[in-house]
XYZ file of C-alpha atoms in Angstrom:
344
model
C -35.774 1.943 63.185
C -34.851 2.980 59.632
C -32.064 1.073 57.977
C -29.660 3.118 55.861
C -29.003 1.549 52.474
C -25.520 0.266 51.891
C -23.324 2.495 49.758
C -22.464 0.882 46.422
C -18.976 -0.479 45.983
C -16.546 1.775 44.119
C -13.917 1.064 41.520
C -11.340 2.175 44.089
C -12.438 -0.639 46.411
C -12.138 -3.154 43.591
C -8.624 -1.897 42.861
C -7.673 -2.082 46.548
C -9.061 -5.615 46.854
C -6.941 -6.769 43.894
C -3.917 -4.653 44.758
C -3.784 -2.860 41.421
C -4.594 0.561 39.961
C -7.973 2.066 39.131
C -6.848 2.397 35.500
C -6.145 -1.348 35.336
C -9.549 -2.211 36.811
C -11.205 0.114 34.293
C -9.394 -1.589 31.420
C -10.539 -5.035 32.571
C -14.162 -4.112 33.254
C -14.437 -2.333 29.907
C -12.967 -5.212 27.910
C -9.662 -3.486 27.087
C -7.567 -6.107 28.854
C -6.214 -8.318 26.098
C -2.595 -7.520 26.966
C -3.080 -8.290 30.676
C -2.349 -11.533 32.477
C -5.251 -13.961 32.750
C -4.779 -14.178 36.527
C -5.110 -10.400 36.871
C -8.271 -10.276 34.750
C -9.869 -13.039 36.796
C -8.905 -11.355 40.068
C -10.538 -8.090 38.974
C -13.788 -9.769 37.936
C -13.888 -11.827 41.136
C -13.390 -8.734 43.304
C -16.049 -6.814 41.364
C -18.584 -9.618 41.871
C -17.731 -10.078 45.543
C -18.056 -6.365 46.262
C -21.145 -5.881 44.100
C -19.461 -3.174 42.031
C -21.573 -1.419 39.397
C -19.868 1.341 37.386
C -21.635 4.712 37.445
C -21.042 8.443 37.607
C -20.902 8.392 41.403
C -17.943 6.036 41.253
C -16.179 8.512 39.013
C -16.611 11.232 41.627
C -15.277 8.966 44.365
C -11.976 8.522 42.520
C -11.303 12.250 42.329
C -13.292 13.297 39.266
C -15.592 16.241 39.924
C -17.024 16.822 36.453
C -15.491 14.045 34.381
C -13.795 16.580 32.090
C -10.201 16.117 30.936
C -8.431 18.632 28.686
C -5.834 17.838 26.046
C -4.039 20.851 24.590
C -1.681 20.376 21.633
C 0.264 22.884 19.514
C -0.434 21.481 16.028
C -3.792 19.967 15.071
C -2.517 19.277 11.564
C 0.354 17.116 12.816
C -0.729 13.473 12.952
C 1.835 12.843 15.693
C -0.444 14.732 18.080
C -3.628 13.418 16.477
C -2.599 9.816 17.146
C -1.780 10.681 20.751
C -5.160 12.380 21.232
C -7.023 9.359 19.861
C -5.409 7.081 22.447
C -5.948 9.540 25.306
C -9.631 9.784 24.414
C -9.981 5.985 24.358
C -8.455 5.599 27.830
C -10.478 8.447 29.300
C -13.710 7.186 27.761
C -13.139 3.826 29.421
C -12.585 5.662 32.710
C -15.900 7.511 32.324
C -14.495 10.909 31.365
C -15.033 13.261 28.435
C -12.014 14.786 26.674
C -11.947 18.421 25.557
C -9.252 18.969 22.914
C -7.702 22.354 22.117
C -5.103 23.673 19.668
C -2.660 26.408 20.678
C -1.269 26.694 17.130
C 2.211 27.236 18.638
C 0.994 30.539 20.120
C 1.683 30.970 23.875
C -0.938 33.738 24.159
C -3.589 31.553 22.549
C -2.500 28.679 24.768
C -2.968 30.799 27.894
C -6.397 31.976 26.750
C -7.509 28.377 26.186
C -6.140 27.289 29.567
C -7.975 30.100 31.352
C -11.246 28.974 29.778
C -10.581 25.330 30.591
C -9.823 26.185 34.214
C -13.089 28.141 34.353
C -14.831 24.954 33.181
C -13.379 23.186 36.259
C -11.530 20.494 34.343
C -10.324 17.573 36.440
C -6.929 17.351 34.745
C -4.908 18.414 31.714
C -2.501 16.811 29.256
C -0.534 19.509 27.455
C 2.233 19.775 24.868
C 3.373 23.352 25.566
C 3.599 25.859 22.725
C 7.065 26.841 23.942
C 9.493 25.346 26.426
C 8.663 27.961 29.052
C 6.880 27.429 32.383
C 4.500 30.409 32.597
C 1.333 28.774 31.289
C 1.989 25.526 33.137
C 2.365 27.481 36.364
C -1.177 28.755 35.769
C -2.461 25.174 35.910
C -0.416 24.494 39.041
C -1.755 27.589 40.824
C -5.293 26.357 40.260
C -4.443 22.855 41.458
C -5.101 21.168 38.103
C -3.297 17.797 37.877
C -1.184 17.974 34.718
C 0.863 15.704 32.482
C 3.318 17.452 30.165
C 3.496 15.794 26.783
C 6.644 15.574 24.646
C 8.062 19.043 25.309
C 10.135 19.291 28.457
C 10.277 22.796 29.899
C 13.300 22.300 32.138
C 11.513 23.606 35.241
C 10.014 21.937 38.293
C 6.280 22.648 38.136
C 4.163 21.255 41.000
C 1.467 18.693 40.171
C 2.998 17.767 36.796
C 4.370 14.564 35.280
C 6.101 14.134 31.912
C 5.705 11.684 29.016
C 7.718 11.972 25.830
C 9.767 10.031 23.344
C 13.547 10.006 23.001
C 14.208 12.856 20.568
C 17.979 12.597 20.958
C 17.657 8.881 20.262
C 15.543 9.580 17.157
C 18.261 11.740 15.612
C 20.910 9.235 16.672
C 19.058 6.209 15.266
C 18.220 7.878 11.949
C 21.815 8.952 11.351
C 23.243 5.589 12.384
C 21.131 3.881 9.702
C 22.730 6.053 7.041
C 26.202 5.556 8.491
C 25.668 1.781 8.428
C 24.972 2.066 4.681
C 28.358 3.729 4.192
C 27.433 7.420 4.294
C 29.535 10.048 6.038
C 28.448 13.273 4.326
C 24.987 13.454 5.867
C 22.799 16.563 6.058
C 20.035 17.268 8.558
C 16.829 19.196 7.813
C 14.988 20.577 10.822
C 12.637 23.165 12.259
C 13.620 26.694 13.226
C 12.298 26.532 16.794
C 13.572 27.238 20.326
C 11.820 24.131 21.693
C 14.354 21.932 23.495
C 13.363 18.546 22.096
C 13.798 19.842 18.527
C 17.434 20.595 19.304
C 17.791 17.188 20.964
C 17.227 15.541 17.560
C 20.011 17.614 16.026
C 22.319 16.682 18.894
C 21.527 13.014 18.269
C 22.493 13.489 14.611
C 25.785 15.113 15.614
C 26.498 12.395 18.184
C 26.071 9.633 15.593
C 28.517 11.354 13.236
C 30.967 11.814 16.112
C 30.940 8.029 16.590
C 32.647 7.739 13.182
C 34.855 10.807 13.718
C 32.871 13.087 11.418
C 32.344 16.733 12.329
C 29.455 18.004 10.190
C 29.934 21.135 8.152
C 27.608 23.801 9.635
C 26.060 24.139 6.170
C 24.839 20.533 6.434
C 22.320 21.522 9.135
C 19.418 23.068 7.240
C 16.882 24.848 9.450
C 13.627 26.392 8.246
C 9.897 26.693 8.946
C 7.529 23.708 9.199
C 5.869 24.651 5.923
C 5.871 23.542 2.300
C 7.731 26.739 1.433
C 10.295 26.040 4.148
C 10.773 22.532 2.792
C 11.243 23.796 -0.751
C 13.889 26.248 0.452
C 15.719 23.417 2.222
C 15.569 21.385 -0.999
C 17.048 24.274 -2.956
C 19.909 24.639 -0.473
C 20.533 20.891 -0.602
C 21.310 21.186 -4.304
C 24.439 23.172 -3.472
C 25.787 20.750 -0.857
C 28.223 17.895 -1.370
C 26.235 15.388 0.693
C 25.077 11.852 -0.084
C 22.361 11.424 2.547
C 19.761 13.355 4.503
C 17.937 13.040 7.825
C 14.595 14.867 7.688
C 13.742 15.728 11.273
C 10.008 16.344 10.777
C 7.514 14.371 8.749
C 4.777 16.857 7.882
C 4.839 19.941 5.600
C 8.610 20.419 5.817
C 9.203 16.882 4.538
C 6.656 17.242 1.738
C 8.286 20.475 0.602
C 11.750 18.899 0.558
C 10.651 15.812 -1.355
C 8.676 17.915 -3.824
C 11.689 20.106 -4.518
C 13.951 17.078 -4.978
C 11.466 15.772 -7.541
C 11.407 19.124 -9.317
C 15.209 18.977 -9.553
C 15.037 15.465 -10.975
C 16.893 14.009 -8.001
C 15.907 10.502 -6.919
C 16.173 8.613 -3.672
C 18.151 6.553 -2.909
C 20.145 6.844 -6.176
C 21.071 10.506 -5.695
C 20.330 10.946 -2.002
C 19.591 8.433 0.744
C 16.907 9.606 3.165
C 15.643 8.729 6.647
C 12.557 10.531 7.920
C 11.765 11.044 11.613
C 8.044 10.319 11.905
C 5.570 8.178 9.980
C 3.271 10.191 7.690
C 0.177 8.571 6.203
C 1.671 9.024 2.746
C 4.861 7.084 3.570
C 3.892 4.056 1.469
C 2.442 6.163 -1.352
C 5.848 7.423 -2.484
C 8.207 5.163 -4.383
C 10.576 3.968 -3.173
C 8.995 4.025 0.278
C 10.776 6.058 2.920
C 12.829 4.625 5.761
C 11.379 6.162 8.918
C 11.865 6.493 12.641
C 8.536 5.475 14.150
C 7.684 7.344 17.322
C 5.490 5.655 19.964
C 2.481 7.961 19.633
C -0.100 5.413 20.777
C 1.876 4.382 23.839
C 2.569 8.022 24.680
C -1.143 8.792 24.662
C -2.021 5.744 26.732
C 0.707 6.307 29.315
C -0.076 10.028 29.600
C -3.756 9.259 30.190
C -2.991 6.610 32.796
C -0.580 8.923 34.605
C -3.194 11.663 34.670
C -5.816 9.308 36.098
C -3.395 8.466 38.905
C -2.741 12.156 39.557
C -6.457 12.939 39.662
C -6.965 10.079 42.100
C -3.894 10.978 44.193
C -2.814 14.593 43.572
C 0.433 14.127 45.493
C 1.468 11.298 43.164
C 4.669 12.158 41.263
C 6.013 9.761 38.642
C 9.519 9.766 37.141
C 9.757 11.389 33.717
C 8.834 8.793 31.113
C 10.917 8.772 27.914
C 9.800 6.145 25.397
C 11.980 4.526 22.735
C 11.599 4.827 18.956
C 11.645 2.115 16.286
C 13.366 2.054 12.890
C 11.106 1.148 9.954
C 13.147 0.063 6.905
C 12.269 1.460 3.502
C 13.625 1.775 0.012
C 15.202 5.194 0.532
C 18.620 4.015 1.765
C 21.442 2.729 -0.438
C 25.252 2.883 -0.289
C 26.707 6.144 -1.613
C 27.521 6.104 -5.300
C 31.187 5.883 -6.179
C 32.184 8.857 -8.383
């Protein structure tokens, strides 16, 4: 009689023994568990020893992974908001035994579709995507091919099968930024933003308007300055600011638009906060290099990446799994760019 060798224990069995998720077990076994309770860590290690678990590629296949390939598709490689998210996604997926393929749609829906078609041909196990536009067509392509998907940051307002959503509170970002300026005594507050049809971009503007409504201020339409996310667009916004009777500004985007605005203010000889108080949505690397430093709304990029990756792992493991939309809160970072308005 020939004895069949026992099948090795899987990470799924360890998770079931402990009563937790595969992602949690992966964190513990790969030493990424510092934020977890001691009792949970000990339970995972005990279950792994008792079951004789040894991590390997076969275990990855048993939890739903066919090739160990996860795609992340973002619309702006040059935007460190997405870069920071990608770094965290890659860390989580590496711990789970997967390789991340990253693509850039460059805000072009046609390019996005071409990339998705190639990724699907590569038989990716799942996809995290920040859509180029708030339209469902390209996401429906993923759904038709049964690719588990997590939508990042940009809600499309449509029910797409096999998708979850992780974003941050864009309305809250505009609200929080404007409230900081109101608290300093400002009422004539401008907003600089991106000329885009994407829904979450407009949510920030609505947050700005809502904060002003709390103090019975209806903003002059000229106070809302919309342009391209470029240095040239920022310079044009700065030029238009010179003709406005405002004492403060919310800059809705922290990359090239913000640099163009600040550069133009400097060219005009205008200083912050003496001539104009400023709050910036986002945290650029150069924030502390300008003087005074800028007050900012910090968005939870790292947590967004981690939560998106964990949600996708659950969807790969259990395709029918549907999680509620996850909207994460922002944080205000004080800086030297806010002061009370000058008395004429």
